[in-house]
Amino acid sequence: MCPYSPAFLPFHFLLLVLLSSSIFLPLFASTHDYHDALTKSILFFEGQRSGRLPPDQRATWRGDSAFSDGSQAGVDLEGGYYDAGDNVKFGFPLAFTTTMLAWGVVEFGELMPPDELRNAEVAVRWSTDYLLKTISHPGVIFVQVGDPINDHNCWERPEDMDTARTVYNVTADRPGSELAGETAAALAAASMVFRETDPEYADMLMAGARKAFDFADTYKGAYSDDPGLKAGVCPFYCDFDGYQDELLWGAAWLRRASEEDNYLEYIQNNGKTLGAEENINEFGWDNKHAGINVLISKEFLEGQVLSLESYKGSADSFMCTLVPESTSSHIQYTPGGLIYKPGGSNMQHVTSISFLLLAYAKYLSQSAMTVNCGNITVGPPTLISQAKKQVDYLLGDNPMNMSYMVGYGSRYPQRIHHRGSSLPSISIHPQPIACKDGSDYYTSPDPNPNPHIGAVVGGPGDDDVYKDDRADFRTSEPTTYINAPLVGVLGYFVANPY
């Protein structure tokens, strides 16, 4: 996520679209085209690509960028995705993005139309090709490319970048277990995506996953504890919640992808130390606890590994917080029914939690199990219904009567906080636009000239109001980790529109 502060321009521009709080549109007022939404949610990733673009690039307003990334350190770090509306490649959220894209294909890929399954696999591979580069040198993992402070002080297209492409890395002396653990999870999950179609590549991904996990487990520590790294990754993607959850998360994915007992034993022997008994109802790029519980529960539910039963208990507890009818303490919802967590970029919580609802519903269905929420028993249909309410809100069934996905529906955000989208395309305006020369576009009340199709913005506040303000990055900026869980969710609803 990226604020932009043009030093010489006051923040006088604020475009308000006011909505009376008395207006409320009931949920499920319309039938959505989940196929169209799925297509666009995947297309979004093409607009986030870094490096030289392929001939079949569909987001044609983009051009080649950052193809010399890594040269400062004498390595090849071309490729990957820009995390959001800026031009930095932050490794921690990028790895999580990859894990969630892959998990979506693993769980729901068979439900996707063939063309979209292929596109989803391409999106995964664009990221895993880059992640393999980050771990290709002995004793080091590259965690980021780009100086975020300098980058965020500019408003320029990725094709025009003239800010420092600083390379950040972790080593045995400066560990980064959260980054390495998430990279292990991403590569292991992705190996399952390609296991049948490209087994050689899947083997390469699994080898990389093992390597990254061994690094994470051998050299324990948080990357943002190092002063040099902290200056580059904070305050944007600091490790706020510790690295222990990523060790457990990485081990869980290696266990699922390899079915090897040594990773099961790791979970059994280290789970308590790594916080498995901490009932934390969070899931996102920094905190993996709820996702860990859902993922590991699968093995208990389907394999009856009794030592893992506590993970089901924690997963059940989390699901109960999402069911308003239960007596459990509940997650916050807006008056219009949207999951809400303060801090900005709220749609990341909406999409990731919706994914967990569907994944857990699938695991429960396959084992004929339910969830005891005290006063009520909850089955898969209830969890699916909760996920559908969130997705339908995102797609337009909300008090603003607008979609929060660019290009979907008749009304959607026009002024997203995204450099490439808000500046003239290099194909139309080939002359460079320097660092501060883009400021007039930043403050312009006009819609972005390049609609970033499929981009899902941070979304409305706790009052269900969205202002479509480019300067408010907390609400108007898209991120890869908002879209990544949504791909699997939409894949499910394409086949099960109800």
Coordinates of C-alpha atoms in Angstrom, one line a residue:
M1 CA 0.0 0.0 0.0
C2 CA 1.4 3.4 -0.9
P3 CA 0.6 6.9 0.1
Y4 CA 1.9 9.6 -2.3
S5 CA 2.9 13.0 -1.0
P6 CA 3.9 15.6 -3.7
A7 CA 6.0 17.9 -1.6
F8 CA 4.9 21.1 -3.5
L9 CA 1.2 20.4 -3.7
P10 CA -1.4 20.9 -0.8
F11 CA -4.0 18.2 -0.3
H12 CA -6.8 20.5 -1.3
F13 CA -8.5 18.0 -3.6
L14 CA -11.1 15.8 -2.2
L15 CA -13.9 14.5 -4.3
L16 CA -16.9 13.5 -2.2
V17 CA -19.8 11.3 -3.3
L18 CA -22.2 11.6 -0.4
L19 CA -24.7 9.0 0.5
S20 CA -27.5 9.4 2.9
S21 CA -27.2 6.9 5.7
S22 CA -30.9 6.3 5.5
I23 CA -30.5 4.5 2.1
F24 CA -30.2 0.7 2.3
L25 CA -30.4 -1.7 -0.5
P26 CA -31.1 -5.3 0.6
L27 CA -28.5 -7.9 -0.1
F28 CA -29.1 -10.5 -2.8
A29 CA -31.0 -7.9 -4.8
S30 CA -29.4 -9.0 -8.0
T31 CA -27.9 -12.0 -9.8
H32 CA -24.2 -11.6 -10.5
D33 CA -22.1 -12.8 -13.4
Y34 CA -19.5 -14.6 -11.5
H35 CA -17.8 -15.8 -14.6
D36 CA -17.2 -12.2 -15.8
A37 CA -16.0 -11.2 -12.3
L38 CA -13.6 -14.2 -12.3
T39 CA -12.2 -13.3 -15.7
K40 CA -11.6 -9.7 -14.6
S41 CA -10.2 -10.6 -11.2
I42 CA -7.4 -12.6 -12.9
L43 CA -6.9 -10.0 -15.6
F44 CA -6.0 -7.6 -12.8
F45 CA -2.7 -9.4 -12.3
E46 CA -1.5 -8.6 -15.8
G47 CA -1.7 -4.9 -14.9
Q48 CA 0.5 -5.5 -11.9
R49 CA 3.3 -7.3 -13.9
S50 CA 6.9 -6.2 -13.5
G51 CA 9.5 -6.9 -16.2
R52 CA 9.2 -7.6 -19.9
L53 CA 5.7 -8.4 -20.9
P54 CA 4.7 -11.4 -23.1
P55 CA 3.2 -11.1 -26.5
D56 CA -0.2 -12.2 -25.2
Q57 CA -0.4 -9.4 -22.6
R58 CA -4.0 -8.4 -22.3
A59 CA -3.6 -5.3 -20.2
T60 CA -2.3 -3.4 -23.2
W61 CA -2.0 0.0 -21.4
R62 CA 1.0 -1.4 -19.6
G63 CA 4.5 -1.7 -21.1
D64 CA 7.9 -3.3 -20.1
S65 CA 9.3 -2.1 -16.8
A66 CA 12.1 -2.8 -14.3
F67 CA 13.7 -5.4 -16.5
S68 CA 17.1 -4.6 -14.9
D69 CA 15.9 -5.3 -11.4
G70 CA 18.6 -6.9 -9.3
S71 CA 21.5 -5.5 -11.3
Q72 CA 22.5 -3.4 -8.4
A73 CA 23.3 -6.6 -6.5
G74 CA 24.6 -8.5 -9.6
V75 CA 21.6 -10.8 -9.8
D76 CA 18.5 -11.2 -12.0
L77 CA 15.3 -10.2 -10.2
E78 CA 13.2 -9.3 -13.2
G79 CA 9.6 -10.2 -13.0
G80 CA 7.0 -10.6 -10.2
Y81 CA 4.2 -8.2 -9.3
Y82 CA 4.0 -4.7 -8.0
D83 CA 2.1 -5.1 -4.7
A84 CA -0.4 -2.3 -5.2
G85 CA -0.6 1.2 -6.8
D86 CA 3.1 1.8 -6.5
N87 CA 6.2 0.4 -8.3
V88 CA 7.9 -1.6 -5.5
K89 CA 8.1 -5.3 -5.3
F90 CA 7.5 -6.2 -1.7
G91 CA 8.4 -9.9 -1.2
F92 CA 6.3 -10.6 1.9
P93 CA 2.9 -9.7 0.5
L94 CA 3.9 -11.0 -2.9
A95 CA 4.6 -14.5 -1.5
F96 CA 1.3 -14.4 0.3
T97 CA -0.4 -13.4 -2.9
T98 CA 1.1 -16.4 -4.6
T99 CA 0.0 -18.8 -1.8
M100 CA -3.6 -17.6 -2.1
L101 CA -3.7 -17.7 -5.9
A102 CA -2.3 -21.3 -5.7
W103 CA -4.7 -22.3 -2.9
G104 CA -7.6 -21.1 -5.0
V105 CA -6.6 -23.2 -7.9
V106 CA -5.9 -26.2 -5.7
E107 CA -9.3 -26.1 -4.1
F108 CA -11.6 -24.7 -6.8
G109 CA -9.6 -24.8 -10.0
E110 CA -11.6 -27.8 -11.3
L111 CA -14.7 -25.6 -11.0
M112 CA -13.3 -22.8 -13.2
P113 CA -14.0 -22.6 -16.9
P114 CA -10.9 -24.0 -18.7
D115 CA -9.7 -20.7 -20.1
E116 CA -9.8 -19.1 -16.7
L117 CA -8.1 -22.0 -15.1
R118 CA -5.3 -21.5 -17.6
N119 CA -5.2 -17.8 -16.9
A120 CA -5.1 -18.4 -13.2
E121 CA -2.2 -20.8 -13.6
V122 CA -0.4 -18.2 -15.7
A123 CA -0.9 -15.7 -12.9
V124 CA 0.6 -18.1 -10.4
R125 CA 3.6 -18.9 -12.6
W126 CA 4.4 -15.3 -13.2
S127 CA 4.9 -15.0 -9.5
T128 CA 6.6 -18.3 -8.8
D129 CA 9.2 -17.7 -11.6
Y130 CA 10.2 -14.6 -9.7
L131 CA 10.1 -16.3 -6.3
L132 CA 12.5 -19.0 -7.6
K133 CA 14.9 -16.2 -8.6
T134 CA 14.8 -14.8 -5.0
I135 CA 16.1 -18.0 -3.5
S136 CA 18.5 -19.1 -6.2
H137 CA 21.7 -17.9 -4.5
P138 CA 23.2 -19.8 -1.6
G139 CA 22.7 -18.3 1.9
V140 CA 20.6 -15.4 0.8
I141 CA 16.9 -14.7 0.0
F142 CA 16.0 -11.5 -1.8
V143 CA 13.0 -9.9 -0.2
Q144 CA 12.4 -6.6 -2.0
V145 CA 13.2 -4.5 -5.0
G146 CA 12.7 -0.7 -4.9
D147 CA 13.2 2.1 -2.3
P148 CA 9.7 2.6 -1.1
I149 CA 10.3 6.1 0.4
N150 CA 11.6 7.5 -2.9
D151 CA 9.1 5.5 -4.9
H152 CA 6.1 6.8 -2.9
N153 CA 7.3 10.4 -3.3
C154 CA 6.8 10.1 -7.0
W155 CA 3.7 9.7 -9.1
E156 CA 5.1 8.0 -12.2
R157 CA 4.4 5.0 -14.4
P158 CA 6.4 1.9 -13.8
E159 CA 7.7 2.2 -17.4
D160 CA 9.3 5.6 -16.5
M161 CA 10.8 4.7 -13.1
D162 CA 13.9 6.6 -12.3
T163 CA 14.0 6.0 -8.5
A164 CA 16.5 3.7 -6.9
R165 CA 15.8 0.0 -7.4
T166 CA 17.4 -0.9 -4.1
V167 CA 17.7 -4.6 -3.5
Y168 CA 17.0 -5.9 0.0
N169 CA 17.9 -9.4 1.3
V170 CA 18.0 -11.7 4.3
T171 CA 20.9 -13.9 5.3
A172 CA 21.9 -16.1 8.2
D173 CA 23.1 -13.1 10.1
R174 CA 20.0 -11.0 9.2
P175 CA 17.2 -13.6 9.2
G176 CA 13.7 -13.3 7.8
S177 CA 11.7 -16.4 8.8
E178 CA 8.4 -14.8 8.0
L179 CA 9.5 -14.0 4.4
A180 CA 11.2 -17.4 3.9
G181 CA 8.3 -19.3 5.5
E182 CA 5.7 -17.6 3.3
T183 CA 7.9 -18.2 0.3
A184 CA 8.0 -21.9 1.2
A185 CA 4.2 -22.0 1.5
A186 CA 3.8 -20.3 -1.9
L187 CA 6.1 -22.6 -3.7
A188 CA 4.7 -25.7 -2.1
A189 CA 1.1 -24.7 -2.8
A190 CA 2.0 -23.8 -6.4
S191 CA 3.7 -27.2 -6.9
M192 CA 0.2 -28.7 -6.5
V193 CA -1.1 -26.4 -9.2
F194 CA 1.4 -27.8 -11.7
R195 CA 1.8 -31.3 -10.4
E196 CA -0.2 -32.9 -13.3
T197 CA 0.4 -30.4 -16.1
D198 CA 4.1 -29.7 -15.6
P199 CA 5.6 -32.2 -13.1
E200 CA 9.2 -31.1 -13.8
Y201 CA 8.3 -27.5 -12.9
A202 CA 6.3 -28.8 -9.8
D203 CA 9.4 -30.6 -8.7
M204 CA 11.4 -27.4 -9.0
L205 CA 8.9 -25.6 -6.9
M206 CA 8.9 -28.2 -4.2
A207 CA 12.7 -28.2 -4.1
G208 CA 12.5 -24.4 -3.7
A209 CA 9.9 -24.7 -1.0
R210 CA 12.1 -27.1 1.0
K211 CA 15.1 -24.8 0.6
A212 CA 13.1 -21.7 1.7
F213 CA 11.6 -23.6 4.7
D214 CA 15.0 -24.9 5.8
F215 CA 16.3 -21.3 5.7
A216 CA 13.4 -20.0 7.7
D217 CA 13.6 -22.7 10.4
T218 CA 17.4 -22.7 10.7
Y219 CA 17.9 -18.9 10.9
K220 CA 15.0 -17.8 13.0
G221 CA 14.1 -14.1 13.2
A222 CA 11.9 -11.4 11.9
Y223 CA 13.2 -9.4 8.9
S224 CA 11.9 -6.1 10.2
D225 CA 14.0 -6.5 13.3
D226 CA 17.1 -5.6 11.3
P227 CA 17.6 -1.8 11.2
G228 CA 18.7 -1.8 7.5
L229 CA 15.7 -3.9 6.4
K230 CA 13.3 -2.1 8.6
A231 CA 14.1 1.1 6.8
G232 CA 13.0 -0.5 3.6
V233 CA 10.0 -2.6 4.6
C234 CA 8.5 -0.5 7.3
P235 CA 6.0 0.9 7.9
F236 CA 4.5 -0.7 4.8
Y237 CA 5.0 -4.4 5.4
C238 CA 6.6 -4.8 8.8
D239 CA 6.3 -8.1 10.6
F240 CA 3.8 -7.0 13.2
D241 CA 2.8 -10.4 14.4
G242 CA 6.0 -12.4 14.6
Y243 CA 7.5 -15.0 12.3
Q244 CA 6.3 -18.1 14.2
D245 CA 3.0 -18.4 12.3
E246 CA 4.9 -18.4 8.9
L247 CA 7.0 -21.4 10.1
L248 CA 3.8 -23.3 10.9
W249 CA 2.1 -22.2 7.7
G250 CA 5.1 -23.2 5.6
A251 CA 5.3 -26.6 7.3
A252 CA 1.6 -27.1 6.8
W253 CA 1.8 -26.5 3.0
L254 CA 4.9 -28.7 2.7
R255 CA 3.0 -31.4 4.5
R256 CA 0.0 -31.1 2.2
A257 CA 2.0 -30.9 -1.0
S258 CA 4.5 -33.6 -0.2
E259 CA 2.4 -35.8 2.2
E260 CA 5.7 -36.5 4.0
D261 CA 5.6 -37.4 7.6
N262 CA 8.6 -35.2 8.7
Y263 CA 6.5 -32.1 8.1
L264 CA 3.6 -33.6 10.0
E265 CA 6.0 -34.3 12.9
Y266 CA 7.3 -30.8 12.7
I267 CA 3.7 -29.5 13.2
Q268 CA 3.1 -31.9 16.0
N269 CA 6.3 -31.1 17.8
N270 CA 6.5 -27.4 17.3
G271 CA 2.9 -26.3 17.0
K272 CA 2.6 -25.1 20.6
T273 CA 5.9 -23.2 20.5
L274 CA 4.8 -21.5 17.3
G275 CA 1.5 -20.3 18.7
A276 CA -0.9 -23.0 17.5
E277 CA -2.8 -22.7 20.7
E278 CA -3.3 -19.0 20.4
N279 CA -6.8 -18.6 19.2
I280 CA -6.2 -15.6 16.9
N281 CA -9.0 -14.8 14.5
E282 CA -6.8 -13.1 11.8
F283 CA -5.7 -14.1 8.3
G284 CA -3.8 -12.0 5.8
W285 CA -0.3 -11.2 4.5
D286 CA 1.1 -10.8 8.1
N287 CA -1.0 -13.1 10.3
K288 CA -1.7 -16.6 9.1
H289 CA -3.3 -18.1 12.2
A290 CA -6.9 -18.6 11.0
G291 CA -5.6 -20.0 7.7
I292 CA -3.3 -22.4 9.5
N293 CA -6.2 -23.7 11.5
V294 CA -8.4 -24.3 8.4
L295 CA -5.6 -25.8 6.4
I296 CA -4.4 -28.2 9.1
S297 CA -8.0 -29.1 10.0
K298 CA -8.3 -30.7 6.6
E299 CA -6.0 -33.5 7.6
F300 CA -7.8 -34.1 10.9
L301 CA -11.2 -34.1 9.2
E302 CA -10.3 -36.3 6.3
G303 CA -7.5 -38.4 7.9
Q304 CA -8.5 -38.5 11.5
V305 CA -5.0 -37.5 12.7
L306 CA -6.1 -37.1 16.3
S307 CA -3.1 -35.0 17.3
L308 CA -4.4 -32.3 15.0
E309 CA -7.9 -32.1 16.5
S310 CA -7.2 -28.8 18.3
Y311 CA -6.8 -27.1 14.9
K312 CA -10.4 -28.0 14.1
G313 CA -11.5 -26.5 17.4
S314 CA -9.7 -23.3 16.6
A315 CA -11.1 -23.2 13.1
D316 CA -14.6 -23.9 14.4
S317 CA -14.2 -21.0 16.9
F318 CA -13.2 -18.7 14.1
M319 CA -16.1 -19.7 11.9
C320 CA -18.5 -19.0 14.8
T321 CA -17.3 -15.4 15.0
L322 CA -18.5 -15.0 11.4
V323 CA -22.0 -16.3 12.0
P324 CA -24.2 -13.5 13.4
E325 CA -26.8 -16.0 14.7
S326 CA -24.3 -17.7 17.0
T327 CA -23.7 -16.6 20.6
S328 CA -19.9 -16.2 20.0
S329 CA -18.3 -12.8 20.0
H330 CA -18.6 -11.6 16.5
I331 CA -16.3 -10.0 13.9
Q332 CA -17.4 -6.4 13.1
Y333 CA -19.8 -5.9 10.2
T334 CA -20.9 -2.6 8.6
P335 CA -24.6 -1.7 8.7
G336 CA -24.7 -3.0 5.1
G337 CA -23.3 -6.4 6.1
L338 CA -19.6 -6.1 5.0
I339 CA -16.9 -7.6 7.2
Y340 CA -15.0 -4.7 8.6
K341 CA -11.6 -4.4 10.3
P342 CA -10.0 -1.0 10.9
G343 CA -6.7 0.0 9.4
G344 CA -7.4 0.4 5.7
S345 CA -7.5 -1.8 2.7
N346 CA -10.5 -3.6 4.3
M347 CA -11.4 -5.7 1.2
Q348 CA -8.3 -7.8 1.9
H349 CA -10.1 -9.1 5.0
V350 CA -13.3 -9.6 3.1
T351 CA -11.7 -11.7 0.4
S352 CA -9.4 -13.8 2.6
I353 CA -12.1 -14.6 5.1
S354 CA -14.5 -15.4 2.4
F355 CA -12.0 -17.9 1.0
L356 CA -11.6 -19.6 4.4
L357 CA -15.3 -19.9 4.7
L358 CA -15.5 -21.8 1.4
A359 CA -12.5 -23.9 2.0
Y360 CA -13.7 -25.0 5.4
A361 CA -17.2 -25.6 4.0
K362 CA -15.6 -27.9 1.5
Y363 CA -13.5 -29.8 4.1
L364 CA -16.6 -30.2 6.4
S365 CA -18.7 -31.5 3.5
Q366 CA -16.1 -34.1 2.5
S367 CA -16.1 -35.4 6.1
A368 CA -19.8 -34.9 6.9
M369 CA -18.9 -32.7 9.8
T370 CA -20.5 -29.5 11.3
V371 CA -19.5 -26.7 13.6
N372 CA -20.9 -26.3 17.1
C373 CA -21.4 -22.6 17.8
G374 CA -23.0 -23.0 21.2
N375 CA -26.6 -22.2 20.6
I376 CA -26.6 -23.4 17.0
T377 CA -25.0 -26.0 14.8
V378 CA -23.5 -24.6 11.6
G379 CA -23.0 -26.7 8.5
P380 CA -21.4 -26.0 5.1
P381 CA -24.4 -24.2 3.6
T382 CA -24.3 -21.5 6.3
L383 CA -20.6 -20.9 5.7
I384 CA -21.1 -20.7 1.9
S385 CA -24.0 -18.3 2.4
Q386 CA -21.8 -16.0 4.6
A387 CA -19.1 -16.0 1.8
K388 CA -21.7 -15.3 -0.9
K389 CA -23.0 -12.3 1.1
Q390 CA -19.5 -10.8 1.1
V391 CA -18.8 -11.4 -2.5
D392 CA -22.2 -10.0 -3.6
Y393 CA -21.6 -6.9 -1.5
L394 CA -18.3 -6.5 -3.2
L395 CA -19.9 -6.9 -6.6
G396 CA -22.7 -4.4 -6.0
D397 CA -25.3 -5.5 -3.5
N398 CA -24.5 -2.8 -1.0
P399 CA -25.8 0.6 0.2
M400 CA -23.7 2.5 -2.4
N401 CA -25.2 0.3 -5.2
M402 CA -21.8 0.0 -6.8
S403 CA -19.2 -2.6 -7.5
Y404 CA -15.8 -2.4 -5.9
M405 CA -14.2 -4.2 -8.8
V406 CA -13.1 -1.9 -11.6
G407 CA -14.9 -2.8 -14.8
Y408 CA -17.6 -5.0 -13.3
G409 CA -21.1 -3.8 -13.4
S410 CA -22.4 -0.3 -14.5
R411 CA -20.9 1.6 -11.5
Y412 CA -17.5 1.1 -10.0
P413 CA -14.5 3.2 -8.8
Q414 CA -13.1 5.6 -11.4
R415 CA -10.3 7.2 -9.5
I416 CA -8.3 4.4 -8.0
H417 CA -5.0 5.1 -6.2
H418 CA -2.7 3.5 -8.9
R419 CA 0.1 5.2 -10.8
G420 CA -0.1 3.3 -14.0
S421 CA -3.9 3.5 -14.2
S422 CA -4.1 7.2 -13.5
L423 CA -1.3 8.4 -15.9
P424 CA -1.6 8.3 -19.7
S425 CA -0.6 4.9 -21.1
I426 CA 2.9 4.7 -22.6
S427 CA 1.3 3.5 -25.8
I428 CA -0.5 6.8 -26.2
H429 CA 2.0 9.1 -24.4
P430 CA 5.5 7.6 -25.1
Q431 CA 7.3 10.6 -23.7
P432 CA 8.6 10.0 -20.2
I433 CA 6.6 11.5 -17.3
A434 CA 9.1 12.3 -14.5
C435 CA 8.7 11.8 -10.8
K436 CA 6.8 15.0 -9.9
D437 CA 5.4 15.6 -13.4
G438 CA 2.6 13.1 -12.6
S439 CA 1.2 15.2 -9.7
D440 CA -1.4 16.9 -11.9
Y441 CA -2.8 13.6 -12.8
Y442 CA -2.8 12.6 -9.1
T443 CA -4.9 15.6 -8.1
S444 CA -7.1 15.6 -11.2
P445 CA -10.8 15.1 -10.6
D446 CA -11.0 13.2 -13.9
P447 CA -11.4 9.4 -14.0
N448 CA -8.3 7.3 -14.5
P449 CA -7.5 7.1 -18.2
N450 CA -6.6 3.4 -18.0
P451 CA -9.3 1.4 -16.3
H452 CA -7.5 -1.3 -14.3
I453 CA -10.0 -4.0 -15.1
G454 CA -10.5 -6.4 -12.2
A455 CA -8.8 -4.3 -9.6
V456 CA -10.7 -4.4 -6.3
V457 CA -10.1 -1.3 -4.1
G458 CA -9.8 -1.2 -0.4
G459 CA -13.5 -0.4 -0.2
P460 CA -15.9 1.6 2.0
G461 CA -15.5 2.6 5.6
D462 CA -17.4 1.2 8.5
D463 CA -20.4 3.4 7.5
D464 CA -20.6 1.7 4.0
V465 CA -19.6 5.0 2.3
Y466 CA -17.1 5.1 -0.5
K467 CA -15.8 8.5 -1.7
D468 CA -13.9 7.5 -4.9
D469 CA -10.9 9.7 -3.8
R470 CA -7.6 8.9 -5.5
A471 CA -5.7 10.5 -2.6
D472 CA -7.3 8.2 0.0
F473 CA -5.1 5.1 -0.6
R474 CA -6.7 3.3 2.4
T475 CA -10.0 3.0 0.5
S476 CA -9.1 3.5 -3.2
E477 CA -5.9 1.5 -3.7
P478 CA -6.1 -2.1 -5.1
T479 CA -3.6 -4.7 -4.0
T480 CA -2.6 -8.2 -5.2
Y481 CA -3.5 -9.7 -1.9
I482 CA -7.1 -8.4 -2.2
N483 CA -7.6 -10.1 -5.5
A484 CA -5.6 -13.3 -4.9
P485 CA -8.1 -15.0 -2.5
L486 CA -11.0 -13.7 -4.6
V487 CA -9.9 -15.7 -7.6
G488 CA -10.7 -19.0 -5.8
V489 CA -13.9 -17.6 -4.3
L490 CA -15.3 -16.6 -7.7
G491 CA -14.2 -19.9 -9.2
Y492 CA -16.4 -21.6 -6.7
F493 CA -19.4 -19.4 -7.3
V494 CA -19.1 -19.7 -11.1
A495 CA -20.0 -23.3 -10.6
N496 CA -22.4 -22.8 -7.7
P497 CA -24.2 -19.5 -8.3
Y498 CA -27.2 -20.5 -6.2

